[in-house]
mmCIF file of C-alpha atoms in Angstrom:
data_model
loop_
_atom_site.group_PDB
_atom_site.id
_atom_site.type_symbol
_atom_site.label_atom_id
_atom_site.label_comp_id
_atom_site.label_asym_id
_atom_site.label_seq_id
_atom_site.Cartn_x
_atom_site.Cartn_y
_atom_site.Cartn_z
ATOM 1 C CA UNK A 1 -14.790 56.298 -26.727
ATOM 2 C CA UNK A 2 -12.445 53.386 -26.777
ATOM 3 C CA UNK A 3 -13.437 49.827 -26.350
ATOM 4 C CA UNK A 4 -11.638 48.188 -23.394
ATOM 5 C CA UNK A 5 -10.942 44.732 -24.609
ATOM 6 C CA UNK A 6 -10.160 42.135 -22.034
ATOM 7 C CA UNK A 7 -8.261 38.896 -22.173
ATOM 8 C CA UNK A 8 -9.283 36.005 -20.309
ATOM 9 C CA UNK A 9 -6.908 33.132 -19.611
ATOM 10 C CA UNK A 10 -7.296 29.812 -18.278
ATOM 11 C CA UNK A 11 -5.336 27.474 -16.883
ATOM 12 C CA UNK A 12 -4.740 24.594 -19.494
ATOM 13 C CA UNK A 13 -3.922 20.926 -18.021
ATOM 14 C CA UNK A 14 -0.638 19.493 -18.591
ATOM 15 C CA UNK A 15 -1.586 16.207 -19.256
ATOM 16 C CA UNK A 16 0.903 13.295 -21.436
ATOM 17 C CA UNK A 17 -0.504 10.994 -23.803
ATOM 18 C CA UNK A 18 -2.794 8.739 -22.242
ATOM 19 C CA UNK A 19 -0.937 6.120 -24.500
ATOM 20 C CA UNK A 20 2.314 6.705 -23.184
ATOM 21 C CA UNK A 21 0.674 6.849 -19.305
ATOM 22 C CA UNK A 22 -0.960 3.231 -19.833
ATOM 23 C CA UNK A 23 2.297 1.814 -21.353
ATOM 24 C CA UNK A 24 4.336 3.644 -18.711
ATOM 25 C CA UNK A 25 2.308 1.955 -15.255
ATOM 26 C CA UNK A 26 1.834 -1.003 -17.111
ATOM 27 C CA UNK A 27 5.476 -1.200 -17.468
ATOM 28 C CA UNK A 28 5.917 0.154 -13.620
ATOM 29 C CA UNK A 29 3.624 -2.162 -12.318
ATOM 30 C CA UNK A 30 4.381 -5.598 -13.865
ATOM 31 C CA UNK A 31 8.341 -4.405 -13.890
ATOM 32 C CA UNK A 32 8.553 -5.750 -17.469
ATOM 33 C CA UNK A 33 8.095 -4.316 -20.632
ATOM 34 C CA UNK A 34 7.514 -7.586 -22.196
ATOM 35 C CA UNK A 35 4.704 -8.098 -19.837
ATOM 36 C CA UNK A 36 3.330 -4.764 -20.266
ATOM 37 C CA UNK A 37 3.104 -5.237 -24.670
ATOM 38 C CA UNK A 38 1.408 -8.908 -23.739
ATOM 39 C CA UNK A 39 -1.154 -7.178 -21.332
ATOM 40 C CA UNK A 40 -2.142 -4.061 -23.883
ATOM 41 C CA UNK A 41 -1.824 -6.593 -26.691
ATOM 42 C CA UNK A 42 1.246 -4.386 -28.547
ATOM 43 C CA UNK A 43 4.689 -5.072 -29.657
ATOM 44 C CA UNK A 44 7.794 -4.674 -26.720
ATOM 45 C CA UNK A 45 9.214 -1.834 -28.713
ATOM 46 C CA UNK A 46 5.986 -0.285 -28.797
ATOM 47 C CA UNK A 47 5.922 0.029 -25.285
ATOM 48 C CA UNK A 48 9.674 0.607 -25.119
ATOM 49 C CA UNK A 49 8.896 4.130 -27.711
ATOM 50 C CA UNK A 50 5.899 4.815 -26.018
ATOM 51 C CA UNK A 51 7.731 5.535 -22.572
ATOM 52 C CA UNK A 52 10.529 7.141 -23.720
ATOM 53 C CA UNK A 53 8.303 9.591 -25.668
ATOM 54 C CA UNK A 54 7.069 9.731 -22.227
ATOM 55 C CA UNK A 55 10.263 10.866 -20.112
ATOM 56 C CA UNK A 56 11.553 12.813 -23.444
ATOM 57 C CA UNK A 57 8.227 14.830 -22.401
ATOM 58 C CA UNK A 58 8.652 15.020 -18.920
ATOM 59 C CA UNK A 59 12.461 15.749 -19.006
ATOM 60 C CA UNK A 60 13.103 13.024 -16.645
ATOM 61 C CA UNK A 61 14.391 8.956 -16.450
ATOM 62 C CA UNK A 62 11.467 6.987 -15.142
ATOM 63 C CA UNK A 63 13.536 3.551 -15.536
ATOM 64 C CA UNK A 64 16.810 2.705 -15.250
ATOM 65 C CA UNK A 65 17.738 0.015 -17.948
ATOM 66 C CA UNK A 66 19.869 -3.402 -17.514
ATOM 67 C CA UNK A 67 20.445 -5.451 -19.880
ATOM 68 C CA UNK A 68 18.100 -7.779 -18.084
ATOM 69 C CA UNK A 69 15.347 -5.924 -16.575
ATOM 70 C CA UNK A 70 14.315 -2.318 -15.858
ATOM 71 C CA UNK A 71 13.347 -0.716 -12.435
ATOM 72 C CA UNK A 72 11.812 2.409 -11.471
ATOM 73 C CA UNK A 73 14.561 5.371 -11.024
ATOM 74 C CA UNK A 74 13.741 7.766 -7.952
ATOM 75 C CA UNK A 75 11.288 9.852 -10.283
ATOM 76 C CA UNK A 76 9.393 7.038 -11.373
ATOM 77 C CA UNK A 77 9.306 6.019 -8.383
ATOM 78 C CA UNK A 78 7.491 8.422 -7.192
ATOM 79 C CA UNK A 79 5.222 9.245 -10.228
ATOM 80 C CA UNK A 80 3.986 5.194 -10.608
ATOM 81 C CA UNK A 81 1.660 5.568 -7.744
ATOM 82 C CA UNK A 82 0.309 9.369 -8.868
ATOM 83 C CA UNK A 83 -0.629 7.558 -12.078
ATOM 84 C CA UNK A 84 -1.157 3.806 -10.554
ATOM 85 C CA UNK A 85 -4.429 5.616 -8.974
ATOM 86 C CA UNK A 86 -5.434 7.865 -11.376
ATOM 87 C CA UNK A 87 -6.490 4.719 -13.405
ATOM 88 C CA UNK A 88 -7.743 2.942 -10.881
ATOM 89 C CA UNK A 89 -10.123 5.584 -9.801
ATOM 90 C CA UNK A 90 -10.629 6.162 -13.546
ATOM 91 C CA UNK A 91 -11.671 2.556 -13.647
ATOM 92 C CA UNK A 92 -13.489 2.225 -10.395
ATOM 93 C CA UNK A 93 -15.712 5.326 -12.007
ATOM 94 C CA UNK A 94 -16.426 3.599 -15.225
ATOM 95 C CA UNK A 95 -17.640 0.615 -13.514
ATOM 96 C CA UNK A 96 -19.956 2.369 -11.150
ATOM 97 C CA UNK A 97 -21.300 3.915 -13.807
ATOM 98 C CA UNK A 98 -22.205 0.702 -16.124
ATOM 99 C CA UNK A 99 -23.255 -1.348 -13.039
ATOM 100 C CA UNK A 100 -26.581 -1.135 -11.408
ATOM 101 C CA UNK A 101 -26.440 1.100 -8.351
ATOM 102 C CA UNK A 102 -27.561 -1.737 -5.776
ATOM 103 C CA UNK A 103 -28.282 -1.504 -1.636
ATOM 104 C CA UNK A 104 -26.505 -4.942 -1.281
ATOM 105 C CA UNK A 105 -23.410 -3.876 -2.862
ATOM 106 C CA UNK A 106 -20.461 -2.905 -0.162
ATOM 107 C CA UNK A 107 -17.707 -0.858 -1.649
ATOM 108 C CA UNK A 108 -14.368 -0.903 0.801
ATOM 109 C CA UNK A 109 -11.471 0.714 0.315
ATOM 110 C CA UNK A 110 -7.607 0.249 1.960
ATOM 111 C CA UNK A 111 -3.784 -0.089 1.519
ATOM 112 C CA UNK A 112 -3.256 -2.996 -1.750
ATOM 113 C CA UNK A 113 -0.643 -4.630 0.223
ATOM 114 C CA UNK A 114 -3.207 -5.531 3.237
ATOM 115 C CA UNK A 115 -6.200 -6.131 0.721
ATOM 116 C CA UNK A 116 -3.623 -8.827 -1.029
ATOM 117 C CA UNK A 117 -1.975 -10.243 2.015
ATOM 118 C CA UNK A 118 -5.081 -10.630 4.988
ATOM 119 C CA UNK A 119 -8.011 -9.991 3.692
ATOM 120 C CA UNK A 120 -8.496 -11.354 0.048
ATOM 121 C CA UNK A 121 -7.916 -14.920 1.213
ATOM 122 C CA UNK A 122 -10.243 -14.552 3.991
ATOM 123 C CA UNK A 123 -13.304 -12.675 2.212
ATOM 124 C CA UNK A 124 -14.698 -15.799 0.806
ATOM 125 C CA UNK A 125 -15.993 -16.807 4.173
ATOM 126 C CA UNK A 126 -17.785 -13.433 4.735
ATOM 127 C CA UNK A 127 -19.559 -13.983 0.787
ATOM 128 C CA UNK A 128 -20.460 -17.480 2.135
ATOM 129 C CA UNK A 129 -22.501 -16.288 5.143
ATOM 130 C CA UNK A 130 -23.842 -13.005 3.692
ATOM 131 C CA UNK A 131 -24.723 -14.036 0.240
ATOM 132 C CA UNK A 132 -26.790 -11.393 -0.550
ATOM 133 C CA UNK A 133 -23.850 -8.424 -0.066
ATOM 134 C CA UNK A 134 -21.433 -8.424 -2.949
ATOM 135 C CA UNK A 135 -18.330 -6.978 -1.562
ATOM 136 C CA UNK A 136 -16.474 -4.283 -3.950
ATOM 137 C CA UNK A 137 -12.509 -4.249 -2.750
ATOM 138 C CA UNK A 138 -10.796 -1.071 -3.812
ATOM 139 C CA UNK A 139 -6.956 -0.539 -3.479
ATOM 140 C CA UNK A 140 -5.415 2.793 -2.652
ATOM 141 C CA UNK A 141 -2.543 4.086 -1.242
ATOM 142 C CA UNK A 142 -4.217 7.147 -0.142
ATOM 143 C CA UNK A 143 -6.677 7.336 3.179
ATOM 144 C CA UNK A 144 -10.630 7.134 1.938
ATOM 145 C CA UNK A 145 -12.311 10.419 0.894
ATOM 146 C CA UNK A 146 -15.655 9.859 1.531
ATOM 147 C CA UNK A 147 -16.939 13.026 -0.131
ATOM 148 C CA UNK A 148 -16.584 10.874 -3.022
ATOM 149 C CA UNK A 149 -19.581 8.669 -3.887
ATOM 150 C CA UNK A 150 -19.367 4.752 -3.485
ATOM 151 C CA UNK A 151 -16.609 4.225 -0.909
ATOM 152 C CA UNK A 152 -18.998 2.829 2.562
ATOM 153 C CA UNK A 153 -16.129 2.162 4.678
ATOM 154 C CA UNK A 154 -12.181 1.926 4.489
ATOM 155 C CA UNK A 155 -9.755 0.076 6.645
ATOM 156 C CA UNK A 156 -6.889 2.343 7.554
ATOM 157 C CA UNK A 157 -3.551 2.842 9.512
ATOM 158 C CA UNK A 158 -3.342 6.101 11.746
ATOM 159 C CA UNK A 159 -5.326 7.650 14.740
ATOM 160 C CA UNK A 160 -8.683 9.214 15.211
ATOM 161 C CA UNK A 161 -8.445 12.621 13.887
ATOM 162 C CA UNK A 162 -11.311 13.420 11.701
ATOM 163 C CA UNK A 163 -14.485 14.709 12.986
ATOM 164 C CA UNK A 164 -17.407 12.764 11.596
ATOM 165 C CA UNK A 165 -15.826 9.480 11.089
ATOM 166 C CA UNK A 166 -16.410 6.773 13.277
ATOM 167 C CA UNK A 167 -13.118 4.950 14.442
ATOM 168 C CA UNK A 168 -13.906 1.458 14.884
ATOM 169 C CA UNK A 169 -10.212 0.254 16.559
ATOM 170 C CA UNK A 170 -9.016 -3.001 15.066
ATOM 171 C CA UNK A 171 -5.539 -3.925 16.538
ATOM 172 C CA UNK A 172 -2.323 -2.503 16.760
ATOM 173 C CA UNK A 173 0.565 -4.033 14.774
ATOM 174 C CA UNK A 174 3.818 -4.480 14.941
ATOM 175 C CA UNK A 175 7.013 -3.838 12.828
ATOM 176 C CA UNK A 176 10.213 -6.435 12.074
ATOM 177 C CA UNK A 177 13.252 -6.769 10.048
ATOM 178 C CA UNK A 178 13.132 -9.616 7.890
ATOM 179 C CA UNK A 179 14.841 -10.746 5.206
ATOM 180 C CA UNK A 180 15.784 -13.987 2.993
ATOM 181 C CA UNK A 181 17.278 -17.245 4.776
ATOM 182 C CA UNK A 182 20.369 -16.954 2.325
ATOM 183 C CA UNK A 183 20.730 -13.229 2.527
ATOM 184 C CA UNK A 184 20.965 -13.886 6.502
ATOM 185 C CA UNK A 185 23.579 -16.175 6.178
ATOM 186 C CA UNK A 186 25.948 -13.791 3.946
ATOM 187 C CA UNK A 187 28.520 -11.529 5.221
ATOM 188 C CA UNK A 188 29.100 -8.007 4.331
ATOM 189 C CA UNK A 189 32.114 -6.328 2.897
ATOM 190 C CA UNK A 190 33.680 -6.458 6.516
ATOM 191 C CA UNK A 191 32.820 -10.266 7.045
ATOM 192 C CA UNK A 192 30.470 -9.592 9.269
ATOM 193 C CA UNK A 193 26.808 -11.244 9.488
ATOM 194 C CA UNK A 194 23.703 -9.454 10.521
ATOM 195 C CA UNK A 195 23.626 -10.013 14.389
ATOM 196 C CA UNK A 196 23.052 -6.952 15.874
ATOM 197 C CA UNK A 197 20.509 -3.731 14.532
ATOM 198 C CA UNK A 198 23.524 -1.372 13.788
ATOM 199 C CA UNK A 199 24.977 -4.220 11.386
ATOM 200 C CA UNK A 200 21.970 -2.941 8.829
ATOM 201 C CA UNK A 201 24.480 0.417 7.891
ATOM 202 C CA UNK A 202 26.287 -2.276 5.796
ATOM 203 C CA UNK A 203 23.387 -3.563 4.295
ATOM 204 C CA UNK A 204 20.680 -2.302 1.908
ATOM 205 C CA UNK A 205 17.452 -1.386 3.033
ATOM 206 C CA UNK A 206 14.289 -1.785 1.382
ATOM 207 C CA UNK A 207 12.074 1.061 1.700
ATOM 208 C CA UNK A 208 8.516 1.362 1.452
ATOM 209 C CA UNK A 209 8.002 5.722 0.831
ATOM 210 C CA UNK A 210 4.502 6.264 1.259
ATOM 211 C CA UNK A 211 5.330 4.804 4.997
ATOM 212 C CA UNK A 212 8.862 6.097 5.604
ATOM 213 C CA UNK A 213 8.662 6.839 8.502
ATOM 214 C CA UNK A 214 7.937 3.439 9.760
ATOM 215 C CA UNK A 215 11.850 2.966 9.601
ATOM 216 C CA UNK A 216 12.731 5.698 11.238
ATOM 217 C CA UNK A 217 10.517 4.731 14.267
ATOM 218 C CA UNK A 218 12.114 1.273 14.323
ATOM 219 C CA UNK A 219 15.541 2.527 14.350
ATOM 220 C CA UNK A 220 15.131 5.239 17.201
ATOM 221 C CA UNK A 221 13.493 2.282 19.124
ATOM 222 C CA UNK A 222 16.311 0.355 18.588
ATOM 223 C CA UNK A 223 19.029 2.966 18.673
ATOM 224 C CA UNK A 224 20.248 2.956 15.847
ATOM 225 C CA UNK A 225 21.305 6.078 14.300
ATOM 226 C CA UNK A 226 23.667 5.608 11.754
ATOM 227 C CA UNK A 227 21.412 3.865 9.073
ATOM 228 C CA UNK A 228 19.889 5.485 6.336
ATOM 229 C CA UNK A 229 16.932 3.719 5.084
ATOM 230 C CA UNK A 230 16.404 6.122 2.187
ATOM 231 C CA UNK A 231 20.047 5.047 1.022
ATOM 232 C CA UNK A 232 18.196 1.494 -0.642
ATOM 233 C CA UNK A 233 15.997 0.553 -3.263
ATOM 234 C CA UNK A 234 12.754 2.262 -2.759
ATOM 235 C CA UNK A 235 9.206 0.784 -3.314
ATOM 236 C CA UNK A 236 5.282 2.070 -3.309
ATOM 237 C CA UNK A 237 4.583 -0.863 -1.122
ATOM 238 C CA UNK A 238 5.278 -3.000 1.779
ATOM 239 C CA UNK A 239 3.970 -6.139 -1.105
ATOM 240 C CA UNK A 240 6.928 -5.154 -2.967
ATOM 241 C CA UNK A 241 9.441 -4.524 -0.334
ATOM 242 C CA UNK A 242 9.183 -8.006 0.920
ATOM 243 C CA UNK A 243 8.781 -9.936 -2.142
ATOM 244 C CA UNK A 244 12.134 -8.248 -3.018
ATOM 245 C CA UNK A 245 13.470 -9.075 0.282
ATOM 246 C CA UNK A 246 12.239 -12.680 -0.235
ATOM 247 C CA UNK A 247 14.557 -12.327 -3.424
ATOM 248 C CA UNK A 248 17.635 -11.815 -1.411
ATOM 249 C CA UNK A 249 18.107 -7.993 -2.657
ATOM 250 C CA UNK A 250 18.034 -6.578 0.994
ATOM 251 C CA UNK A 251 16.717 -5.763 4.315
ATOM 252 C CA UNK A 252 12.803 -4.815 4.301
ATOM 253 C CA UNK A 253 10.732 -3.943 7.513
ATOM 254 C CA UNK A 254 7.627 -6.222 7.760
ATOM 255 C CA UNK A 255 4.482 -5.340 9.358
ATOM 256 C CA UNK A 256 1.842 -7.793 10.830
ATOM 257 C CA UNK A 257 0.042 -9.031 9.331
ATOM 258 C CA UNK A 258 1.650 -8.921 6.452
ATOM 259 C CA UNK A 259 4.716 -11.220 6.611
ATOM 260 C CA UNK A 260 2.935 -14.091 8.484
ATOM 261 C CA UNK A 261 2.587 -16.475 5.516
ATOM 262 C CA UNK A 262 6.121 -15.524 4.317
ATOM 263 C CA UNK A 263 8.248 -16.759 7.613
ATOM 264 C CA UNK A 264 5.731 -19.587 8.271
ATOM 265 C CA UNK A 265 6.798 -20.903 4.843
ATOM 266 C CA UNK A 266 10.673 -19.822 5.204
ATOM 267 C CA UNK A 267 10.802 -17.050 1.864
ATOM 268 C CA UNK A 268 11.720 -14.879 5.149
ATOM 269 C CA UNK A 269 13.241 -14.534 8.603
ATOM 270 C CA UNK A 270 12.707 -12.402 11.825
ATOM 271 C CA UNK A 271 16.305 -10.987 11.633
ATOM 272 C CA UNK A 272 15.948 -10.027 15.322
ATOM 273 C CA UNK A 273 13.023 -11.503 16.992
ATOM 274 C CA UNK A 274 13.546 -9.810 20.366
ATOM 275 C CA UNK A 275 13.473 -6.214 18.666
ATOM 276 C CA UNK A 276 9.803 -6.193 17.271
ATOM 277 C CA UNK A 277 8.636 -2.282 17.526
ATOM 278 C CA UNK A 278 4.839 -1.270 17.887
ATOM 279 C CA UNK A 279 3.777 0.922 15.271
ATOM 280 C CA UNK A 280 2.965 4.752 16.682
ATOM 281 C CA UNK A 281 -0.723 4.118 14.308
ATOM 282 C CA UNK A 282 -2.949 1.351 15.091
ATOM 283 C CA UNK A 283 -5.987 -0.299 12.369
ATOM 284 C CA UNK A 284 -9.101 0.995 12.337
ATOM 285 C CA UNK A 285 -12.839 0.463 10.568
ATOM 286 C CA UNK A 286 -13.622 3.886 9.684
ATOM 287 C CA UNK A 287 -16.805 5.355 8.466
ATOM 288 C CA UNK A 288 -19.261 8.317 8.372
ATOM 289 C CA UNK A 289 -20.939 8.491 11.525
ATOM 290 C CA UNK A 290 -24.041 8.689 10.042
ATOM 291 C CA UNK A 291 -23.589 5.306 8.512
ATOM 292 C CA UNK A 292 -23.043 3.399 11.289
ATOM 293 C CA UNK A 293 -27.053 1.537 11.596
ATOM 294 C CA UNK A 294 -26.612 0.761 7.772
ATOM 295 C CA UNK A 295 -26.842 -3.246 7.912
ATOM 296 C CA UNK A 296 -23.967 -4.216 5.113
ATOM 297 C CA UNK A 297 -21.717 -1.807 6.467
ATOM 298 C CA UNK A 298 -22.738 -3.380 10.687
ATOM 299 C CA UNK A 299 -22.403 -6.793 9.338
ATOM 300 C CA UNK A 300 -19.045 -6.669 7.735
ATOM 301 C CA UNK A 301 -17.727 -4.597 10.929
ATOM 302 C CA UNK A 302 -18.791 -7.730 12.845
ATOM 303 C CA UNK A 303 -16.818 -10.229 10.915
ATOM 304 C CA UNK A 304 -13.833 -8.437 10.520
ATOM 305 C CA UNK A 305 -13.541 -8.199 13.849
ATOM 306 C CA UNK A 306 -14.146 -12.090 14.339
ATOM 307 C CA UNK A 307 -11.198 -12.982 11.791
ATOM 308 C CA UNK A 308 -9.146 -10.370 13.709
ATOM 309 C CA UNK A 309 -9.241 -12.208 17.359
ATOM 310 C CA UNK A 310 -8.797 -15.270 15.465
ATOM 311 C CA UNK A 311 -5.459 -14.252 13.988
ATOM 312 C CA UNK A 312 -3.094 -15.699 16.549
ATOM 313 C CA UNK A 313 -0.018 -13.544 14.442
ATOM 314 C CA UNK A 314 -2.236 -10.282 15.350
ATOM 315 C CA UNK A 315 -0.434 -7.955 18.355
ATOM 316 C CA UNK A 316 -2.474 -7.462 21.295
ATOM 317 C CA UNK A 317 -3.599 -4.420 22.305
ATOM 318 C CA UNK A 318 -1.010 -1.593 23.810
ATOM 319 C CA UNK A 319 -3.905 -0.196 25.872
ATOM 320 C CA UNK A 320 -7.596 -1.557 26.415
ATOM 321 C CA UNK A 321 -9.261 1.634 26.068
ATOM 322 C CA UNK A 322 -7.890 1.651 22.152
ATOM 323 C CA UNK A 323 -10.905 -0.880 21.831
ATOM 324 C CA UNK A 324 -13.610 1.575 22.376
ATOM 325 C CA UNK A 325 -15.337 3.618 19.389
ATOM 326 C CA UNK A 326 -13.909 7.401 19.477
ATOM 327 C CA UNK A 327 -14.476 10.744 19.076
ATOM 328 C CA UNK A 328 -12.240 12.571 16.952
ATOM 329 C CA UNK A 329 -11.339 16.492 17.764
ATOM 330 C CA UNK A 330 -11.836 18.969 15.452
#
């Protein structure tokens, strides 16, 4: 009788070299390599051969080299953020696992740009009053997963659609062309400035990807349909897409509250202040259902909602029922 011998395969992960990944979103994220080799404390050519072992691996051009900086090409683009948050969850692990697991300890998670622009210089006020919570910010890109242990609440863009998280409703923002006071002024290749929305097809537009359709909606509102806002440079961001714009390199769309500070101190202008678009998603407090009596998690609801209403730059509501805690289907 014949033995029957049987092979078993398994799928192996195709992972690069976790030296070449650091160098790589250091590079991506401080958009220098010279700043990247200062912050892992190696040479510039180190970090130079260490990402284009990287894209000789891959088969692809993360950066596109000048002979004074280096930006993300379309596929790094796109890979930065893939990679951005594998570390930081990576990271966010490792420290939950060397700290002490405390009650008093309130883990939140939302979009970088809002945690850097609204709510990091407000937080100290909450620490001030509630002493005894230490509040854990942690950035993502991506909408909270709170299968995964240590995230108690998340601050997110959208609408109530998952069953078993409460939607606590926030405010509903608004979205803006802006750009520099000197890139206003300037004329295109047809002398014309930007006066009207269907000027922007001669322009380039700064796009944020993860939220591109944020363009689209202002451009059908406006009706303008001959303007291409994937045409431009392309960011992870709205941080980045308005810092850029506050460089003079295009037209970015701004969302509240994000580009308060920036026109209040002139880096940016309301291109056309009487064409302001609502957003079709509106902010929300969102947690398990079951969480909702847990004090920390009550008491940081409570004074969110207090610096909200005293945000003057914050849109009013579209309708008052958007106020009241939901029920999502499914």
């Amino acid at each position: 009788m014949k033995k029957s011998h049987v092979t078993l395969q398994f799928m192996k992960r195709t992972l690069p070299p976790l030296t070449a990944l650091k160098a790589f979103e250091a590079a991506a994220r401080l958009g220098s390599f010279r700043q990247a080799a200062e912050e892992l404390s190696v040479s510039q050519s180190a970090i130079s051969h260490q990402v284009k072992h990287l894209e000789e691996q891959l088969g692809v051009e993360l950066f596109v080299r000048t002979p004074r900086a280096v930006e993300l090409s379309p596929a790094g683009a796109e890979y930065f953020p893939i990679i951005r948050e594998a570390f930081d969850r990576i990271a966010d692990g490792t420290q939950q696992l060397l700290s002490p697991q405390e009650e008093n300890i309130l883990t939140v998670q939302m979009y970088s740009t809002f945690a850097v622009r609204w709510l990091m210089p407000r937080l100290h006020t909450f620490q001030q009053v509630h002493q005894d919570i230490k509040v854990r910010v942690n950035s993502s890109q991506m909408d909270a997963d709170f299968s995964e242990h240590g995230i108690d609440l998340a601050l997110m863009i959208g609408q109530r659609r998952r069953s078993g998280i409460h939607y606590e409703y926030l405010f509903s923002p608004t979205m803006l062309a802006v750009c520099s006071p000197r890139y206003k002024e300037k004329s295109d290749l047809e002398g014309r400035r930007l006066e009207w929305p269907s000027d922007l097809s001669n322009h380039p537009i700064l796009q944020v990807y993860p939220s591109a359709n944020d363009w689209l909606v202002w451009l059908e509102a406006n009706k303008v349909d001959d303007v291409d806002p994937d045409a431009g440079l392309r960011f992870d961001s709205y941080d980045h897409a308005l810092k850029m714009a506050s460089r003079g390199m295009g037209v970015a769309l701004a969302m509240q509250p994000y580009v308060a500070e920036d026109i209040e101190a002139g880096h940016l202008v309301d291109i056309f202040p009487e064409r302001r678009v609502r957003t079709i998603g509106h902010w929300f407090v969102t947690y398990p259902k079951e969480r909702a009596s847990i004090r920390k998690i009550r008491l940081f609801q409570e004074w969110l909602k207090d610096q909200i209403a005293e945000d003057e730059t914050l849109a009013p509501l579209i309708d008052p029922a958007m106020a009241a805690p939901g029920v999502a289907e499914g």
